[in-house]
Tab-separated table of C-alpha atoms in Angstrom:
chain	number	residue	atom	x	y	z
A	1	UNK	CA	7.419	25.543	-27.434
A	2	UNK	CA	6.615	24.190	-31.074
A	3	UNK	CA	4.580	21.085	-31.469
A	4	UNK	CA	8.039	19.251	-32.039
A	5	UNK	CA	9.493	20.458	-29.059
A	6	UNK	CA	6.083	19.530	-26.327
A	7	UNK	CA	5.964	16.102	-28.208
A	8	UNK	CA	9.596	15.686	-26.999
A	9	UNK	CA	8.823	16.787	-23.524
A	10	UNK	CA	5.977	14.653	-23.464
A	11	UNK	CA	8.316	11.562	-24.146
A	12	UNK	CA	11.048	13.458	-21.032
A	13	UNK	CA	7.637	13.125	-19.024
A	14	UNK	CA	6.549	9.466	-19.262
A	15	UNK	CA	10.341	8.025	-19.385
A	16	UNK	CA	10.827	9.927	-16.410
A	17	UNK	CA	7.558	8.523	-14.457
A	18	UNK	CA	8.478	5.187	-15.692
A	19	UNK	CA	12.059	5.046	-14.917
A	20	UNK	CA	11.507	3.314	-12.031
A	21	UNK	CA	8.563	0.762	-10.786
A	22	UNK	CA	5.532	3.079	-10.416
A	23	UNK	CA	3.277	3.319	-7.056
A	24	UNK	CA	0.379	4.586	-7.904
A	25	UNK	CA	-2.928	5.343	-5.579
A	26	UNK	CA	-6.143	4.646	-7.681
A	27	UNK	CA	-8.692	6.466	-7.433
A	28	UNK	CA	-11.998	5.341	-5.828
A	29	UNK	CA	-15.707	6.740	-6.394
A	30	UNK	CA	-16.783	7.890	-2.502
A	31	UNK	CA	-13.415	6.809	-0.962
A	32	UNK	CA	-10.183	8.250	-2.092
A	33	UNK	CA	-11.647	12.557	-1.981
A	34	UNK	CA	-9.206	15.220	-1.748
A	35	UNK	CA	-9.296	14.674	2.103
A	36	UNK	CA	-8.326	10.629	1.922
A	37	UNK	CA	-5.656	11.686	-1.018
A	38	UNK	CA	-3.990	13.739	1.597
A	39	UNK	CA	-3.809	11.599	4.504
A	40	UNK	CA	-2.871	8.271	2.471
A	41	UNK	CA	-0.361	10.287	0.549
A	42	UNK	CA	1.064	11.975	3.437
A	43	UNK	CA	1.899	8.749	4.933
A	44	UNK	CA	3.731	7.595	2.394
A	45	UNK	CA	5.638	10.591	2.199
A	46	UNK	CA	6.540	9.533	5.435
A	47	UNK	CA	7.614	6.169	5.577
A	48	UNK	CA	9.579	7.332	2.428
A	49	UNK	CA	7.776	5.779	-0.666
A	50	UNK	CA	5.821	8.075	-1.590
A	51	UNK	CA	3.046	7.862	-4.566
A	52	UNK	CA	4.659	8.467	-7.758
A	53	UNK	CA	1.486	10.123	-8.632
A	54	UNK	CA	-2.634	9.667	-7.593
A	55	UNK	CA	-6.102	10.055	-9.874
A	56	UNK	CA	-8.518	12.415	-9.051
A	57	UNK	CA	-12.071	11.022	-8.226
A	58	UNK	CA	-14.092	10.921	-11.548
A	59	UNK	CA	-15.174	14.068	-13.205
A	60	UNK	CA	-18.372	13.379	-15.078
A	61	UNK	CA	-18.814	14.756	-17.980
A	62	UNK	CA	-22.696	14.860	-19.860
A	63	UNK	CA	-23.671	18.077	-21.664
A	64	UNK	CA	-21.034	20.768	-21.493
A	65	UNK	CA	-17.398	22.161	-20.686
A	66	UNK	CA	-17.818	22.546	-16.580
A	67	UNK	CA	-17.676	25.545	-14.948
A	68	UNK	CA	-13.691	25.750	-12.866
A	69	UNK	CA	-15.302	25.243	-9.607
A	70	UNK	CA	-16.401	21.424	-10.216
A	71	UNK	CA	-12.618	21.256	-11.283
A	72	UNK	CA	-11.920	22.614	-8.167
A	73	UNK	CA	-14.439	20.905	-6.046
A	74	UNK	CA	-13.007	17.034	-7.227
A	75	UNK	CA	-9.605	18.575	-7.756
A	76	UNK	CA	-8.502	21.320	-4.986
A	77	UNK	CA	-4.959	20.541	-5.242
A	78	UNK	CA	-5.133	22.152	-8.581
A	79	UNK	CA	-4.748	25.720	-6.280
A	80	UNK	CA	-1.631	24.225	-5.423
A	81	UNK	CA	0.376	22.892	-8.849
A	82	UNK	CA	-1.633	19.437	-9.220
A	83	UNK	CA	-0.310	18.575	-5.678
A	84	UNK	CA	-1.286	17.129	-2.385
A	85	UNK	CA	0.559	19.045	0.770
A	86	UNK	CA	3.366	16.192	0.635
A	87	UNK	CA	4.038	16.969	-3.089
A	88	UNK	CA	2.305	13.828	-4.871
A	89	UNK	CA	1.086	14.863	-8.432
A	90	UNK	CA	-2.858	14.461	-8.738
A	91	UNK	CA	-4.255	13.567	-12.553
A	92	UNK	CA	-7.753	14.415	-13.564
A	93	UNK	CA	-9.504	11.883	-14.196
A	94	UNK	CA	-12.902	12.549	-16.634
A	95	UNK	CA	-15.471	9.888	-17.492
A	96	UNK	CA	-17.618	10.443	-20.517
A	97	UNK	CA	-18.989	8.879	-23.656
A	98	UNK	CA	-18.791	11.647	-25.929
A	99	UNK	CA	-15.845	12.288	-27.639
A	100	UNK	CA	-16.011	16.259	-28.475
A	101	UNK	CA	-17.253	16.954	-25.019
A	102	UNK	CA	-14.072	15.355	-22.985
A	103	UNK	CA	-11.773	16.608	-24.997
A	104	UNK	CA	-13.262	20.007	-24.789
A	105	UNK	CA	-13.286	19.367	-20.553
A	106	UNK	CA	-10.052	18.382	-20.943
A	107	UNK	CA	-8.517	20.710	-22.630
A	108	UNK	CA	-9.996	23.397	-20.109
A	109	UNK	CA	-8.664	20.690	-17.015
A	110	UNK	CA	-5.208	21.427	-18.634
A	111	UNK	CA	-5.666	25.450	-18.310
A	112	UNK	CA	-6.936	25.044	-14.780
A	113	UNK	CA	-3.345	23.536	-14.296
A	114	UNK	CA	-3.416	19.246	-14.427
A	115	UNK	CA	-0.617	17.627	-15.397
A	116	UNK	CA	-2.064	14.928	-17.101
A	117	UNK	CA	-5.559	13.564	-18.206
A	118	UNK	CA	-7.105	10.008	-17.120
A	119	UNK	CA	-10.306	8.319	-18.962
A	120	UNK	CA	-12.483	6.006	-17.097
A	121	UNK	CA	-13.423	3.090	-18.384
A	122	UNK	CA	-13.469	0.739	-15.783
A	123	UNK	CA	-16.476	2.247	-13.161
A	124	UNK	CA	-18.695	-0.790	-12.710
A	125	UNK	CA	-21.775	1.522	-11.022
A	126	UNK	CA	-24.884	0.760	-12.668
A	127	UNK	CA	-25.358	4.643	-12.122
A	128	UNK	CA	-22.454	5.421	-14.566
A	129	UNK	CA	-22.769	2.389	-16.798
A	130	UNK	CA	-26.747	2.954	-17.358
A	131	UNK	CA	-25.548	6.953	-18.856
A	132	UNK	CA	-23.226	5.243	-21.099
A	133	UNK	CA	-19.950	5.896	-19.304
A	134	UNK	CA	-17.582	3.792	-17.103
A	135	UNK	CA	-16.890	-0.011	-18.107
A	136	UNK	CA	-20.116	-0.503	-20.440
A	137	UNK	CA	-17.896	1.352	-23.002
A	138	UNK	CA	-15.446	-1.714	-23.036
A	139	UNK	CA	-18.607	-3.308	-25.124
A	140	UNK	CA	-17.635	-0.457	-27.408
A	141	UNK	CA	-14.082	-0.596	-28.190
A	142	UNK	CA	-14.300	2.137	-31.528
A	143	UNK	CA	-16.020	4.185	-29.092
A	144	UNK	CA	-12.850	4.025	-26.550
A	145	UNK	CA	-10.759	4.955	-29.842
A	146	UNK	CA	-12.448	8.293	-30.301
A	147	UNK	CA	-12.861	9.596	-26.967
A	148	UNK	CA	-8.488	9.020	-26.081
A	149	UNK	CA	-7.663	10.425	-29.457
A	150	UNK	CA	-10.200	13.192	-29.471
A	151	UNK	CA	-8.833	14.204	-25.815
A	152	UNK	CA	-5.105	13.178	-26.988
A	153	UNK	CA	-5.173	15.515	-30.187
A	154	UNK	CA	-7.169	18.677	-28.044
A	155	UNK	CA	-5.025	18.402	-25.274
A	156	UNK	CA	-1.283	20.329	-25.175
A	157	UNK	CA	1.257	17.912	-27.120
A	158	UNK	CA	3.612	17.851	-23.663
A	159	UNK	CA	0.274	16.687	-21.427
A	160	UNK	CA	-0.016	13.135	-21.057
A	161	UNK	CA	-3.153	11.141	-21.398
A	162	UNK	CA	-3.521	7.645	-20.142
A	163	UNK	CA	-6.541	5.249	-19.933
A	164	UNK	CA	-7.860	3.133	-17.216
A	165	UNK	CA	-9.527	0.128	-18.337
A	166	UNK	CA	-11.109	-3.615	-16.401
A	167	UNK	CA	-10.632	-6.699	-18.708
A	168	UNK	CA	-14.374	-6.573	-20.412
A	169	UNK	CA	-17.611	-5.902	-19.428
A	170	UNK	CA	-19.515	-9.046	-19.226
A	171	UNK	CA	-16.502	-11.136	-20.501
A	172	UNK	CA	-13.261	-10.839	-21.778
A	173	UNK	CA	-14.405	-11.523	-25.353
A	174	UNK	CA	-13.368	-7.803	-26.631
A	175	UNK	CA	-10.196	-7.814	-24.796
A	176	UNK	CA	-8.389	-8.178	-28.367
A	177	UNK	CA	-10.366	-5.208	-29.568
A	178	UNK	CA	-9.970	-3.250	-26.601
A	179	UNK	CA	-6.030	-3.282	-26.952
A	180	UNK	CA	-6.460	-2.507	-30.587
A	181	UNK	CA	-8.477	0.575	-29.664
A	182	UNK	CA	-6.176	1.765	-26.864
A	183	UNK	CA	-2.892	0.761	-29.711
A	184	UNK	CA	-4.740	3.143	-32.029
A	185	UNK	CA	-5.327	5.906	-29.933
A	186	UNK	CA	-2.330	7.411	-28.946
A	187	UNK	CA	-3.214	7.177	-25.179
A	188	UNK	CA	0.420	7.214	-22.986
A	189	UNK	CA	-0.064	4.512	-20.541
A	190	UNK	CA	-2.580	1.979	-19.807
A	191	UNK	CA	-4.014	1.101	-16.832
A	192	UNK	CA	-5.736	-2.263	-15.857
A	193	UNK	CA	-8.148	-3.740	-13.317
A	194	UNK	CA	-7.628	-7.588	-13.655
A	195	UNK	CA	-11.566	-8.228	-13.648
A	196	UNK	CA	-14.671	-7.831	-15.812
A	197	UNK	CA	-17.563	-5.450	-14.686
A	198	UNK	CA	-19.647	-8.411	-14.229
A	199	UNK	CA	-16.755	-9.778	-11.694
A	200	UNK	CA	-16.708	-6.495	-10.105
A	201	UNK	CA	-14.566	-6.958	-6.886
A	202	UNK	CA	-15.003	-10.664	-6.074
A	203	UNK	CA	-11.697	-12.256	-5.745
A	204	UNK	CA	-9.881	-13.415	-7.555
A	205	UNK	CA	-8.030	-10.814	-9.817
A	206	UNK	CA	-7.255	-12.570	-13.093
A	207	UNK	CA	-3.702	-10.169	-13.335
A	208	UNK	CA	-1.931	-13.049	-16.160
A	209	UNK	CA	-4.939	-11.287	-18.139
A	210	UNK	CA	-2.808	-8.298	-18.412
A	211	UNK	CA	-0.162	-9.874	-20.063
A	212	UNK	CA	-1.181	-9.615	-23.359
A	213	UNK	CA	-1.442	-5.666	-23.179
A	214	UNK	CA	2.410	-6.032	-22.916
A	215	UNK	CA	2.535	-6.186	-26.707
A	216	UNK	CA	1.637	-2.547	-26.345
A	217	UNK	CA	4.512	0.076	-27.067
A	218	UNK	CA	3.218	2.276	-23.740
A	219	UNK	CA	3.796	1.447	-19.852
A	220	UNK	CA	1.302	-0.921	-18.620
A	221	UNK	CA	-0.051	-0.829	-14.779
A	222	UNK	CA	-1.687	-3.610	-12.876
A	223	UNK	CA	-4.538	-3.127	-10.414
A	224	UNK	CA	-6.645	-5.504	-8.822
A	225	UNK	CA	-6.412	-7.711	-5.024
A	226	UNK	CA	-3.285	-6.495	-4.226
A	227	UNK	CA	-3.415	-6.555	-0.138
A	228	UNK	CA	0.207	-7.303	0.412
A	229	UNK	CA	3.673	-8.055	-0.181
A	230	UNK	CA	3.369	-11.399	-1.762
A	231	UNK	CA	-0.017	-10.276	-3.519
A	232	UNK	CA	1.836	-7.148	-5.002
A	233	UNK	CA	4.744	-9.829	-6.170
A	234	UNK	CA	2.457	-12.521	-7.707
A	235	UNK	CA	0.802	-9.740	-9.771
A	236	UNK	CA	3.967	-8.123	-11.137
A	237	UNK	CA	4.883	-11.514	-12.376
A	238	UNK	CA	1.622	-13.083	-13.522
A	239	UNK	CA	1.248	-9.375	-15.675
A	240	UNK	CA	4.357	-9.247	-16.748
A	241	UNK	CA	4.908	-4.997	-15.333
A	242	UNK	CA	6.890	-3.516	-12.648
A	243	UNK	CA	4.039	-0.449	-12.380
A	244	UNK	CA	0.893	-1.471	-10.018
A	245	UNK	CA	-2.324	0.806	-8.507
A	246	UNK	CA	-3.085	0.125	-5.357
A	247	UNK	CA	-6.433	0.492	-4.634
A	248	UNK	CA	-8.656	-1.001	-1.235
A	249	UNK	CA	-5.338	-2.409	-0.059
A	250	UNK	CA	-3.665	1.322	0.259
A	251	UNK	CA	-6.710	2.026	2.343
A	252	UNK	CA	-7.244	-0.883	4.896
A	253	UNK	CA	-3.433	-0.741	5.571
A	254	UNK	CA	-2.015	3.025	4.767
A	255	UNK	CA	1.920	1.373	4.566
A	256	UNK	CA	1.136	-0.869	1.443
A	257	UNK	CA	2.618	1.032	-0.909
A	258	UNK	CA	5.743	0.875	1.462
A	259	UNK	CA	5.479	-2.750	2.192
A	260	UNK	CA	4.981	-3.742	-1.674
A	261	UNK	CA	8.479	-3.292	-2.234
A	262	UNK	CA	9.868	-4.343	1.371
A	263	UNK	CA	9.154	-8.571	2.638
A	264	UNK	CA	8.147	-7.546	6.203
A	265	UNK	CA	7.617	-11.441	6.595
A	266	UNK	CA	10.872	-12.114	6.578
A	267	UNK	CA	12.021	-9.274	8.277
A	268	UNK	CA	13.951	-9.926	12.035
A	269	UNK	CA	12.271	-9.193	14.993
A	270	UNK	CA	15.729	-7.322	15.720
A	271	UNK	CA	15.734	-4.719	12.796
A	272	UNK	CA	12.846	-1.802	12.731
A	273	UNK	CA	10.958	-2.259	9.783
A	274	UNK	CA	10.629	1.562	8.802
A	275	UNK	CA	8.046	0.026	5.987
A	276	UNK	CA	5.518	-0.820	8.519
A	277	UNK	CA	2.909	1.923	10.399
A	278	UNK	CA	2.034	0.801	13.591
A	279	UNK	CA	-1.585	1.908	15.133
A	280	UNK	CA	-0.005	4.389	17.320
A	281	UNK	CA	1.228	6.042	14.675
A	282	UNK	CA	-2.088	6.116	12.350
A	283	UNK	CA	-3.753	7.477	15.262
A	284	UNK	CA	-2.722	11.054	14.509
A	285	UNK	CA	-3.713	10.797	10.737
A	286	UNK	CA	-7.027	9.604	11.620
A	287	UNK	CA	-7.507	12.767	14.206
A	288	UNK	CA	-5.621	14.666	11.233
A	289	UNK	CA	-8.727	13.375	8.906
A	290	UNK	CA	-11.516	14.052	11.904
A	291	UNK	CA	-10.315	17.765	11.674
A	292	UNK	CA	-10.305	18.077	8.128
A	293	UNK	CA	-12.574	19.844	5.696
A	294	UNK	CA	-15.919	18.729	4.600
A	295	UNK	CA	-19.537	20.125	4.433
A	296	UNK	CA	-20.562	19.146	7.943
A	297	UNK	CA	-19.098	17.038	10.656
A	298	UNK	CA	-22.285	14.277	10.026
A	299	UNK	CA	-20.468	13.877	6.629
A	300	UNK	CA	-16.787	13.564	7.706
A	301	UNK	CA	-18.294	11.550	10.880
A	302	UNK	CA	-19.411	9.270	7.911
A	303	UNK	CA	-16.375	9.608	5.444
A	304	UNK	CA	-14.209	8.662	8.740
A	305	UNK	CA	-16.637	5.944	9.574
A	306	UNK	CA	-16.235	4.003	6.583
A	307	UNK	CA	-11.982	4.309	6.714
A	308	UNK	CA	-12.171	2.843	9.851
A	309	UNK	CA	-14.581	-0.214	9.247
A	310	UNK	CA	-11.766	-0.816	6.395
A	311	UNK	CA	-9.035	-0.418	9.089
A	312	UNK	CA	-10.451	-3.242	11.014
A	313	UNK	CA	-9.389	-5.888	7.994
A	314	UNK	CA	-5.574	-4.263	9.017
A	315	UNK	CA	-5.130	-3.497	12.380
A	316	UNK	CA	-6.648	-5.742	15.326
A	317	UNK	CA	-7.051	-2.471	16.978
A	318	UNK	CA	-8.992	-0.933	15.041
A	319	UNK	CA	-12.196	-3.444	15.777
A	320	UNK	CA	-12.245	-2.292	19.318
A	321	UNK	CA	-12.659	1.218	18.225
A	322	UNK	CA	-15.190	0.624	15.657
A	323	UNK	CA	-17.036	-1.708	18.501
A	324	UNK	CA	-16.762	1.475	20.437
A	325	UNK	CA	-17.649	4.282	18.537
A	326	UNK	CA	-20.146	2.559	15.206
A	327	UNK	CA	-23.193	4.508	16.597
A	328	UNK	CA	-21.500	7.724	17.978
A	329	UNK	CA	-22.278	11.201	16.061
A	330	UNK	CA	-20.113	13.728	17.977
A	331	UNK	CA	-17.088	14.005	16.188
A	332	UNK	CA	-14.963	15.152	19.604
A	333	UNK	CA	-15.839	11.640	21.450
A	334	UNK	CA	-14.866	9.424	18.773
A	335	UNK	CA	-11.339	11.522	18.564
A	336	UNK	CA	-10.648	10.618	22.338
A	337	UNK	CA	-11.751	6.801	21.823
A	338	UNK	CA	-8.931	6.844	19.317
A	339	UNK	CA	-6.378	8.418	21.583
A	340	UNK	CA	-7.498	6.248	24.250
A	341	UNK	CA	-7.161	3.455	22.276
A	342	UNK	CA	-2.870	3.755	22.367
A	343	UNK	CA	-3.166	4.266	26.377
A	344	UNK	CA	-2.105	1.760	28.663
């Protein structure tokens, strides 16, 4: 294809992800791994809204292009066309502060196979935001401006690139020059956290923030508190989108993304609500997670651990497990607690 010709199928692309609301599951540093992308993503698929597409975990880039296996290790679905086993689309996400250097890792993510490239700018760890990367570069809005173009003019003309941004760092005094860099830079979409750094996760979410980013000629998509149906409505109307991340929510209950779109309030006790997964049926994704890959079983113990001590602001149930099994290491006793946990 000439460069005419990928800029057009660029544009196919992003009218076709956008035709309809999106879904999306955001990525989360320590949380959502290959391993949690499956499982969450596999649900959907089940309860038949799937993810219209999920973020890789961070890729940090410092001092050179990285070798394929780190693209590998944050990204294995890239062995199998960008995919999780249900067939939701994973984007590499990098998170950098020099310009050169991401768009040389991304243009080497795009040979390895992703479909599309995501820049942090919204990680709040001091970790990140002490090495000049994450949300401290919302302090430095030209700097924003040279890292999306620099990555939007290496990368293939057809491969999107979208940004994910918070409303400010300390404050939201730079939010006008923050949507003048992203306006300038030829990033695809925009994605927004509805807090500062400095407000990190404390509710509220400030989502009529968003609004103004409206006056952008890309897709905008709202992140930020959204637990539930009427959450997930009240921030599609105070931001003025259809398109919303779903973060912490998707985690503690695995059916948001199906409920966001279906009132299971006012749903009658008479008709099944397909939209809803009932503990019974998460048990087998969590044994489905206890089996799955990871260096040792004290890590996945760990990884599974912390799911479940977020499943307990969901499910009622899942307090009496973690009551049950918070100090237990063997990985085969805390699988039968679960099953017992469905048994009369």
């Amino acid at each position: 294809m000439n460069n005419s010709q990928q800029l057009q199928t660029r544009q196919n692309t992003i009218n076709q992800l956008f035709a309809a609301p999106v879904r999306l599951l955001a990525p989360m540093e320590g949380l959502t791994d290959p391993l949690m992308r499956q499982i969450l993503t596999q649900i959907a698929s089940d309860l038949g809204r799937p993810y219209d597409w999920s973020v890789s975990e961070f890729i940090r880039i410092t001092q050179h292009v990285l070798p394929a296996h780190v693209f590998y290790k944050y990204v294995p679905e890239l062995h199998h066309d960008a995919k999780t086993a249900s067939g939701t689309p994973i984007h590499v996400q990098l998170l950098g502060s020099e310009a050169q250097l991401m768009a040389e890792n991304a243009v080497y993510a795009c040979e390895l196979g992703a479909p599309a490239i995501d820049i942090n700018f919204g990680c709040p760890a001091k970790t990140v935001n002490s090495h000049r990367g994450g949300s401290v570069l919302l302090d430095e809005p030209e700097t924003m401006y040279q890292i999306i173009s620099a990555v939007r003019q290496a990368v293939p003309a057809h491969i999107p690139v979208s940004a994910k941004i918070r409303l400010g760092y300390t404050d939201t005094s730079r939010i006008d020059d923050i949507r003048g860099a992203i306006n300038d830079s030829g990033a695809d979409w925009l994605t927004i956290h509805a807090r500062t750094k400095t407000q990190g996760y404390k509710p509220p979410a400030y989502w009529d923030k968003i609004q103004s980013f409206n006056a952008l000629d890309i897709p905008v998509i709202a992140n930020g508190e959204i637990w539930n149906f009427e959450h997930a409505q009240n921030c599609m109307t105070q931001a003025g989108t259809p398109h919303l991340m779903l973060g912490r929510g998707a985690v503690t209950r695995p059916d948001l993304v199906a409920q966001v779109d279906n009132d299971t309030e006012s749903s009658t006790d008479s008709v099944e609500n397909t939209a809803t997964l009932l503990w019974q049926d998460l048990i087998a994704h969590q044994v489905r997670f206890l089996e799955g890959e990871a260096k040792n079983d004290v890590v996945l113990v760990g990884r599974y651990k912390q799911w479940l001590g977020m499943l307990t602001k969901g499910y009622v149930e899942a307090q009496t497990v973690w009551e049950g099994i918070k100090r237990e290491k063997n990985k085969a006793v805390i699988i039968s607690a679960l099953q017992a946990s469905v048994q009369d």
